[in-house]
């Protein structure tokens, strides 16, 4: 008999989890995962990187073609593991690179489960209780940040950018009712600080508001929005007949962990409504994708300090909570579990204080004849996405259940403790200076100076005095060299991977300030690793002229 397609089909069927209980095949599945993990493990060395860094040949990649024949689970997984070569191990104690956390095992299993049976949380008909998991994750987060969980609602979406997109879109519908149908015909503006995330540019562009209508408000030395300038810009816009689609309050800037004064912003919004007798309430969206996590400390007993944090840590946590505890004043906010929630990408949630806000985005059911005829829970009627994975909600819920309030306090508290320790060391040296001293997160921006620089005065001089322009730029280059040295050393197994930013903010005379950047998000970072960073910086200073 000639071979038929059925012979191949038999082989293909073995590459799927079995639809009917088959423990032997389950063992094969688990074993395949084990072998994969073994191969990933084999890439580990002492370095904070998986295997060697292999430069990607993107030219070659463009020639990729579909293989003609069938392969095997084993062969394909080995090939896939190869793509992890050169990845930074985000949980490694010698990694302080960026706002990328190591994901927990429960959150990884959450992702696996949601992928295994492929719930689509657009509709409970296609996701059953996984849709419920999303609602639970929304409620837990709502309560955490101070929203009334009965009144609030939310949806997981495609990243922090997606959360701000929802916030601004809702605000646009409030300012210009029916914009969804009629388009944006009014003059509309969106306000955000100049330390806010660049996604605001994308969002106003994609929403048809236009990047020209995004008003960038200067920040104070503490990297928070300048309230007086925000008030002036908002009043000027409204007075000239424009509508405010949204004020974006950044609650944890990406580089410096600046926190806007939401209380002040909310008071300003309320007074604008009165003053100009506005027909709508300008929407306040908190871009709290990084800062939200600090709300676990909102009712920490700072006096008794039951977790025994050091006084400096306690002060740093209190310094962040001073702003974060007012998060509930925002009409909507963004939460990235894949940043400060120890979940893998993508796990982002947009929360709204008033569930009616999401209903403003609802489509006419006649536009979706093949979906949502029945069922109790149909977020797909208003979400931007059609298919939505259960991975984000299950990862987030897994971490909430695993950590609990205490675990989140411990892991964040430790990270803040290590950050404060780093600052203590940096401040203990005459040649280094911390730039974001008044921002109390997990990120430290700092600069180091060559001999003969008065580091007590230089920060202020470089920032405010145009006579120091050349000095500033020379020191930018100097710090870039320090970064390159420290980076090369870390890649050789000597030291810690940190990062840098070309422009953590501009000087008053509009030049970029380069900064060295340590972002601590690994629970494995300990005192020795922090000391190594400082030692390496000082060593770099000796090595470069
Ligand atoms: C990372 C970040 C974003 C974008 O979030 P993604 O999850 O990367 O899409 C938005 N705002 C701030 C403040 C961020 O740090």
PDB file of C-alpha atoms in Angstrom, residues 77-300:
ATOM      1  CA  UNK A  77      12.350  22.890  20.958  1.00  0.00           C
ATOM      2  CA  UNK A  78      16.144  22.673  20.694  1.00  0.00           C
ATOM      3  CA  UNK A  79      16.039  25.189  17.897  1.00  0.00           C
ATOM      4  CA  UNK A  80      13.786  27.484  19.900  1.00  0.00           C
ATOM      5  CA  UNK A  81      16.068  27.345  22.938  1.00  0.00           C
ATOM      6  CA  UNK A  82      18.835  28.653  20.700  1.00  0.00           C
ATOM      7  CA  UNK A  83      16.914  31.905  20.343  1.00  0.00           C
ATOM      8  CA  UNK A  84      17.388  32.592  24.054  1.00  0.00           C
ATOM      9  CA  UNK A  85      21.154  32.844  23.666  1.00  0.00           C
ATOM     10  CA  UNK A  86      22.397  36.213  24.838  1.00  0.00           C
ATOM     11  CA  UNK A  87      19.274  37.061  26.824  1.00  0.00           C
ATOM     12  CA  UNK A  88      19.882  38.889  30.076  1.00  0.00           C
ATOM     13  CA  UNK A  89      18.776  36.813  33.052  1.00  0.00           C
ATOM     14  CA  UNK A  90      16.476  39.348  34.654  1.00  0.00           C
ATOM     15  CA  UNK A  91      16.465  37.562  38.004  1.00  0.00           C
ATOM     16  CA  UNK A  92      20.254  37.338  38.226  1.00  0.00           C
ATOM     17  CA  UNK A  93      21.768  39.166  41.206  1.00  0.00           C
ATOM     18  CA  UNK A  94      24.176  40.875  38.814  1.00  0.00           C
ATOM     19  CA  UNK A  95      21.368  42.366  36.728  1.00  0.00           C
ATOM     20  CA  UNK A  96      20.169  45.887  37.487  1.00  0.00           C
ATOM     21  CA  UNK A  97      19.308  46.774  33.947  1.00  0.00           C
ATOM     22  CA  UNK A  98      15.773  47.967  33.462  1.00  0.00           C
ATOM     23  CA  UNK A  99      12.153  47.703  34.490  1.00  0.00           C
ATOM     24  CA  UNK A 100      12.025  44.026  33.508  1.00  0.00           C
ATOM     25  CA  UNK A 101      11.190  41.706  36.391  1.00  0.00           C
ATOM     26  CA  UNK A 102      11.890  37.987  36.639  1.00  0.00           C
ATOM     27  CA  UNK A 103       8.512  36.206  36.375  1.00  0.00           C
ATOM     28  CA  UNK A 104       7.467  33.837  39.197  1.00  0.00           C
ATOM     29  CA  UNK A 105       6.749  30.141  38.669  1.00  0.00           C
ATOM     30  CA  UNK A 106       3.014  30.558  39.503  1.00  0.00           C
ATOM     31  CA  UNK A 107       2.673  33.303  36.879  1.00  0.00           C
ATOM     32  CA  UNK A 108       4.501  31.179  34.293  1.00  0.00           C
ATOM     33  CA  UNK A 109       2.159  28.295  35.012  1.00  0.00           C
ATOM     34  CA  UNK A 110      -0.747  30.713  34.657  1.00  0.00           C
ATOM     35  CA  UNK A 111       0.492  31.556  31.168  1.00  0.00           C
ATOM     36  CA  UNK A 112       0.961  27.893  30.336  1.00  0.00           C
ATOM     37  CA  UNK A 113      -2.566  26.985  31.461  1.00  0.00           C
ATOM     38  CA  UNK A 114      -4.130  29.848  29.565  1.00  0.00           C
ATOM     39  CA  UNK A 115      -2.227  28.759  26.472  1.00  0.00           C
ATOM     40  CA  UNK A 116      -2.973  25.076  26.917  1.00  0.00           C
ATOM     41  CA  UNK A 117      -6.723  25.394  26.568  1.00  0.00           C
ATOM     42  CA  UNK A 118      -6.770  28.709  24.822  1.00  0.00           C
ATOM     43  CA  UNK A 119      -9.531  30.635  26.562  1.00  0.00           C
ATOM     44  CA  UNK A 120     -10.588  33.790  24.749  1.00  0.00           C
ATOM     45  CA  UNK A 121     -11.699  36.259  27.389  1.00  0.00           C
ATOM     46  CA  UNK A 122     -13.635  38.340  24.906  1.00  0.00           C
ATOM     47  CA  UNK A 123     -16.645  36.280  25.943  1.00  0.00           C
ATOM     48  CA  UNK A 124     -17.334  33.879  28.811  1.00  0.00           C
ATOM     49  CA  UNK A 125     -18.768  31.444  26.274  1.00  0.00           C
ATOM     50  CA  UNK A 126     -15.185  30.961  25.046  1.00  0.00           C
ATOM     51  CA  UNK A 127     -13.388  31.261  28.349  1.00  0.00           C
ATOM     52  CA  UNK A 128     -15.777  30.218  31.131  1.00  0.00           C
ATOM     53  CA  UNK A 129     -14.105  30.733  34.495  1.00  0.00           C
ATOM     54  CA  UNK A 130     -10.977  32.248  33.017  1.00  0.00           C
ATOM     55  CA  UNK A 131     -13.233  35.245  32.313  1.00  0.00           C
ATOM     56  CA  UNK A 132     -13.983  35.154  36.026  1.00  0.00           C
ATOM     57  CA  UNK A 133     -10.238  35.205  36.782  1.00  0.00           C
ATOM     58  CA  UNK A 134     -10.027  38.492  34.904  1.00  0.00           C
ATOM     59  CA  UNK A 135     -12.866  39.954  36.975  1.00  0.00           C
ATOM     60  CA  UNK A 136     -11.178  38.785  40.184  1.00  0.00           C
ATOM     61  CA  UNK A 137      -7.842  40.283  39.166  1.00  0.00           C
ATOM     62  CA  UNK A 138      -9.645  43.538  38.337  1.00  0.00           C
ATOM     63  CA  UNK A 139     -11.399  43.596  41.725  1.00  0.00           C
ATOM     64  CA  UNK A 140      -8.267  42.823  43.717  1.00  0.00           C
ATOM     65  CA  UNK A 141      -6.373  45.576  41.929  1.00  0.00           C
ATOM     66  CA  UNK A 142      -9.255  48.037  42.249  1.00  0.00           C
ATOM     67  CA  UNK A 143      -9.404  47.493  46.000  1.00  0.00           C
ATOM     68  CA  UNK A 144      -5.630  47.741  46.260  1.00  0.00           C
ATOM     69  CA  UNK A 145      -5.487  51.172  44.639  1.00  0.00           C
ATOM     70  CA  UNK A 146      -8.509  52.475  46.532  1.00  0.00           C
ATOM     71  CA  UNK A 147     -11.316  52.207  43.968  1.00  0.00           C
ATOM     72  CA  UNK A 148     -14.715  50.909  45.033  1.00  0.00           C
ATOM     73  CA  UNK A 149     -14.624  47.424  43.469  1.00  0.00           C
ATOM     74  CA  UNK A 150     -18.407  47.439  43.045  1.00  0.00           C
ATOM     75  CA  UNK A 151     -18.228  50.583  40.984  1.00  0.00           C
ATOM     76  CA  UNK A 152     -14.920  50.006  39.193  1.00  0.00           C
ATOM     77  CA  UNK A 153     -14.201  47.841  36.195  1.00  0.00           C
ATOM     78  CA  UNK A 154     -11.325  47.064  33.896  1.00  0.00           C
ATOM     79  CA  UNK A 155      -9.868  44.947  31.145  1.00  0.00           C
ATOM     80  CA  UNK A 156      -6.530  43.381  30.403  1.00  0.00           C
ATOM     81  CA  UNK A 157      -5.040  44.786  27.240  1.00  0.00           C
ATOM     82  CA  UNK A 158      -1.961  44.811  25.052  1.00  0.00           C
ATOM     83  CA  UNK A 159       0.513  46.594  27.305  1.00  0.00           C
ATOM     84  CA  UNK A 160       0.917  49.777  29.252  1.00  0.00           C
ATOM     85  CA  UNK A 161       0.492  51.646  25.995  1.00  0.00           C
ATOM     86  CA  UNK A 162      -2.912  49.994  25.597  1.00  0.00           C
ATOM     87  CA  UNK A 163      -3.957  51.106  29.076  1.00  0.00           C
ATOM     88  CA  UNK A 164      -3.208  54.758  28.303  1.00  0.00           C
ATOM     89  CA  UNK A 165      -4.937  54.378  24.925  1.00  0.00           C
ATOM     90  CA  UNK A 166      -8.116  53.296  26.739  1.00  0.00           C
ATOM     91  CA  UNK A 167      -7.822  56.182  29.207  1.00  0.00           C
ATOM     92  CA  UNK A 168      -7.422  58.833  26.520  1.00  0.00           C
ATOM     93  CA  UNK A 169     -10.132  57.291  24.328  1.00  0.00           C
ATOM     94  CA  UNK A 170     -12.624  57.367  27.205  1.00  0.00           C
ATOM     95  CA  UNK A 171     -11.682  60.970  27.902  1.00  0.00           C
ATOM     96  CA  UNK A 172     -12.149  61.810  24.232  1.00  0.00           C
ATOM     97  CA  UNK A 173     -15.672  60.339  24.292  1.00  0.00           C
ATOM     98  CA  UNK A 174     -16.472  62.432  27.370  1.00  0.00           C
ATOM     99  CA  UNK A 175     -15.164  65.653  25.864  1.00  0.00           C
ATOM    100  CA  UNK A 176     -16.622  64.964  22.412  1.00  0.00           C
ATOM    101  CA  UNK A 177     -19.700  62.806  22.835  1.00  0.00           C
ATOM    102  CA  UNK A 178     -20.192  60.392  19.938  1.00  0.00           C
ATOM    103  CA  UNK A 179     -16.629  60.820  18.694  1.00  0.00           C
ATOM    104  CA  UNK A 180     -16.695  57.050  18.118  1.00  0.00           C
ATOM    105  CA  UNK A 181     -19.372  57.610  15.438  1.00  0.00           C
ATOM    106  CA  UNK A 182     -18.710  61.077  14.164  1.00  0.00           C
ATOM    107  CA  UNK A 183     -14.939  61.313  14.497  1.00  0.00           C
ATOM    108  CA  UNK A 184     -13.006  64.096  16.134  1.00  0.00           C
ATOM    109  CA  UNK A 185     -14.217  67.399  14.764  1.00  0.00           C
ATOM    110  CA  UNK A 186     -13.557  69.598  17.811  1.00  0.00           C
ATOM    111  CA  UNK A 187     -10.193  71.030  18.759  1.00  0.00           C
ATOM    112  CA  UNK A 188      -8.958  68.664  21.422  1.00  0.00           C
ATOM    113  CA  UNK A 189      -5.816  68.596  23.547  1.00  0.00           C
ATOM    114  CA  UNK A 190      -4.141  66.055  25.814  1.00  0.00           C
ATOM    115  CA  UNK A 191      -1.763  67.157  28.573  1.00  0.00           C
ATOM    116  CA  UNK A 192       1.145  65.134  29.946  1.00  0.00           C
ATOM    117  CA  UNK A 193       4.448  65.953  31.614  1.00  0.00           C
ATOM    118  CA  UNK A 194       7.675  66.031  29.641  1.00  0.00           C
ATOM    119  CA  UNK A 195       8.842  63.054  31.728  1.00  0.00           C
ATOM    120  CA  UNK A 196       5.733  61.071  30.732  1.00  0.00           C
ATOM    121  CA  UNK A 197       6.073  58.030  28.520  1.00  0.00           C
ATOM    122  CA  UNK A 198       6.388  58.542  24.746  1.00  0.00           C
ATOM    123  CA  UNK A 199       3.397  56.264  24.218  1.00  0.00           C
ATOM    124  CA  UNK A 200       1.251  59.395  24.659  1.00  0.00           C
ATOM    125  CA  UNK A 201       2.562  60.558  21.257  1.00  0.00           C
ATOM    126  CA  UNK A 202       1.522  57.297  19.620  1.00  0.00           C
ATOM    127  CA  UNK A 203      -1.853  57.419  21.250  1.00  0.00           C
ATOM    128  CA  UNK A 204      -2.862  60.931  20.235  1.00  0.00           C
ATOM    129  CA  UNK A 205      -1.515  60.156  16.764  1.00  0.00           C
ATOM    130  CA  UNK A 206      -3.442  56.904  16.404  1.00  0.00           C
ATOM    131  CA  UNK A 207      -6.642  58.350  17.902  1.00  0.00           C
ATOM    132  CA  UNK A 208      -6.693  61.093  15.288  1.00  0.00           C
ATOM    133  CA  UNK A 209      -6.146  63.818  17.873  1.00  0.00           C
ATOM    134  CA  UNK A 210      -2.724  64.526  16.428  1.00  0.00           C
ATOM    135  CA  UNK A 211       0.654  64.839  18.071  1.00  0.00           C
ATOM    136  CA  UNK A 212       0.495  68.625  17.594  1.00  0.00           C
ATOM    137  CA  UNK A 213      -2.332  68.624  20.130  1.00  0.00           C
ATOM    138  CA  UNK A 214      -0.276  66.863  22.800  1.00  0.00           C
ATOM    139  CA  UNK A 215       0.826  69.499  25.277  1.00  0.00           C
ATOM    140  CA  UNK A 216       4.031  68.649  27.071  1.00  0.00           C
ATOM    141  CA  UNK A 217       4.286  70.263  30.511  1.00  0.00           C
ATOM    142  CA  UNK A 218       7.712  70.825  32.088  1.00  0.00           C
ATOM    143  CA  UNK A 219       8.626  68.874  35.209  1.00  0.00           C
ATOM    144  CA  UNK A 220      10.098  70.097  38.463  1.00  0.00           C
ATOM    145  CA  UNK A 221      13.501  68.998  39.745  1.00  0.00           C
ATOM    146  CA  UNK A 222      11.637  66.089  41.402  1.00  0.00           C
ATOM    147  CA  UNK A 223      10.573  64.881  37.929  1.00  0.00           C
ATOM    148  CA  UNK A 224       6.915  65.607  38.610  1.00  0.00           C
ATOM    149  CA  UNK A 225       4.618  67.726  36.495  1.00  0.00           C
ATOM    150  CA  UNK A 226       4.846  71.459  37.229  1.00  0.00           C
ATOM    151  CA  UNK A 227       1.327  72.139  38.519  1.00  0.00           C
ATOM    152  CA  UNK A 228       1.397  75.882  37.894  1.00  0.00           C
ATOM    153  CA  UNK A 229       2.425  75.385  34.274  1.00  0.00           C
ATOM    154  CA  UNK A 230      -0.159  72.632  33.869  1.00  0.00           C
ATOM    155  CA  UNK A 231      -2.830  74.998  35.182  1.00  0.00           C
ATOM    156  CA  UNK A 232      -1.733  77.761  32.811  1.00  0.00           C
ATOM    157  CA  UNK A 233      -1.686  75.453  29.795  1.00  0.00           C
ATOM    158  CA  UNK A 234      -5.053  73.898  30.656  1.00  0.00           C
ATOM    159  CA  UNK A 235      -6.700  77.298  31.200  1.00  0.00           C
ATOM    160  CA  UNK A 236      -5.221  78.689  28.001  1.00  0.00           C
ATOM    161  CA  UNK A 237      -6.523  75.686  26.015  1.00  0.00           C
ATOM    162  CA  UNK A 238     -10.024  75.884  27.415  1.00  0.00           C
ATOM    163  CA  UNK A 239     -10.130  79.689  27.101  1.00  0.00           C
ATOM    164  CA  UNK A 240      -9.270  79.379  23.416  1.00  0.00           C
ATOM    165  CA  UNK A 241     -12.208  77.030  22.882  1.00  0.00           C
ATOM    166  CA  UNK A 242     -10.344  73.721  22.948  1.00  0.00           C
ATOM    167  CA  UNK A 243     -11.505  70.664  24.818  1.00  0.00           C
ATOM    168  CA  UNK A 244      -9.346  68.586  27.146  1.00  0.00           C
ATOM    169  CA  UNK A 245      -9.610  64.917  26.190  1.00  0.00           C
ATOM    170  CA  UNK A 246      -7.350  63.854  29.023  1.00  0.00           C
ATOM    171  CA  UNK A 247      -4.766  64.884  31.536  1.00  0.00           C
ATOM    172  CA  UNK A 248      -2.272  62.061  31.897  1.00  0.00           C
ATOM    173  CA  UNK A 249      -0.732  61.922  35.362  1.00  0.00           C
ATOM    174  CA  UNK A 250       2.482  59.924  35.319  1.00  0.00           C
ATOM    175  CA  UNK A 251       2.718  57.894  38.517  1.00  0.00           C
ATOM    176  CA  UNK A 252       6.219  56.527  38.263  1.00  0.00           C
ATOM    177  CA  UNK A 253       8.205  57.863  35.304  1.00  0.00           C
ATOM    178  CA  UNK A 254      10.198  55.275  33.382  1.00  0.00           C
ATOM    179  CA  UNK A 255      13.655  56.682  34.034  1.00  0.00           C
ATOM    180  CA  UNK A 256      13.430  58.404  37.410  1.00  0.00           C
ATOM    181  CA  UNK A 257      10.237  57.206  39.175  1.00  0.00           C
ATOM    182  CA  UNK A 258       8.844  60.721  39.328  1.00  0.00           C
ATOM    183  CA  UNK A 259       5.302  60.814  40.720  1.00  0.00           C
ATOM    184  CA  UNK A 260       2.863  63.532  39.679  1.00  0.00           C
ATOM    185  CA  UNK A 261       0.741  65.284  42.289  1.00  0.00           C
ATOM    186  CA  UNK A 262      -2.630  63.707  41.527  1.00  0.00           C
ATOM    187  CA  UNK A 263      -4.342  65.630  44.312  1.00  0.00           C
ATOM    188  CA  UNK A 264      -3.251  68.880  42.746  1.00  0.00           C
ATOM    189  CA  UNK A 265      -4.237  67.696  39.266  1.00  0.00           C
ATOM    190  CA  UNK A 266      -7.689  66.589  40.426  1.00  0.00           C
ATOM    191  CA  UNK A 267      -8.245  69.920  42.221  1.00  0.00           C
ATOM    192  CA  UNK A 268      -7.212  71.754  39.072  1.00  0.00           C
ATOM    193  CA  UNK A 269      -9.613  69.694  36.962  1.00  0.00           C
ATOM    194  CA  UNK A 270     -12.491  70.407  39.357  1.00  0.00           C
ATOM    195  CA  UNK A 271     -11.810  74.120  39.360  1.00  0.00           C
ATOM    196  CA  UNK A 272     -11.666  74.166  35.533  1.00  0.00           C
ATOM    197  CA  UNK A 273     -15.131  72.614  35.415  1.00  0.00           C
ATOM    198  CA  UNK A 274     -16.484  75.339  37.710  1.00  0.00           C
ATOM    199  CA  UNK A 275     -14.573  78.228  36.247  1.00  0.00           C
ATOM    200  CA  UNK A 276     -15.510  77.546  32.621  1.00  0.00           C
ATOM    201  CA  UNK A 277     -18.852  75.843  33.317  1.00  0.00           C
ATOM    202  CA  UNK A 278     -17.642  72.899  31.240  1.00  0.00           C
ATOM    203  CA  UNK A 279     -20.235  70.486  29.884  1.00  0.00           C
ATOM    204  CA  UNK A 280     -17.876  67.580  30.610  1.00  0.00           C
ATOM    205  CA  UNK A 281     -15.337  66.675  33.282  1.00  0.00           C
ATOM    206  CA  UNK A 282     -11.860  66.461  31.749  1.00  0.00           C
ATOM    207  CA  UNK A 283     -10.722  62.883  32.223  1.00  0.00           C
ATOM    208  CA  UNK A 284      -7.698  62.154  34.400  1.00  0.00           C
ATOM    209  CA  UNK A 285      -5.789  59.031  33.449  1.00  0.00           C
ATOM    210  CA  UNK A 286      -2.991  57.862  35.740  1.00  0.00           C
ATOM    211  CA  UNK A 287      -0.139  56.197  33.896  1.00  0.00           C
ATOM    212  CA  UNK A 288       0.678  54.152  36.967  1.00  0.00           C
ATOM    213  CA  UNK A 289       2.011  51.131  35.097  1.00  0.00           C
ATOM    214  CA  UNK A 290       5.140  51.208  37.283  1.00  0.00           C
ATOM    215  CA  UNK A 291       3.972  52.968  40.446  1.00  0.00           C
ATOM    216  CA  UNK A 292       0.763  51.003  41.182  1.00  0.00           C
ATOM    217  CA  UNK A 293       2.637  48.272  43.083  1.00  0.00           C
ATOM    218  CA  UNK A 294       3.549  50.663  45.884  1.00  0.00           C
ATOM    219  CA  UNK A 295      -0.131  50.742  46.877  1.00  0.00           C
ATOM    220  CA  UNK A 296       0.497  47.527  48.840  1.00  0.00           C
ATOM    221  CA  UNK A 297       2.110  49.830  51.407  1.00  0.00           C
ATOM    222  CA  UNK A 298      -0.822  52.253  51.632  1.00  0.00           C
ATOM    223  CA  UNK A 299      -1.822  50.915  55.002  1.00  0.00           C
ATOM    224  CA  UNK A 300       1.492  49.557  56.162  1.00  0.00           C
TER     225      UNK A 300
END
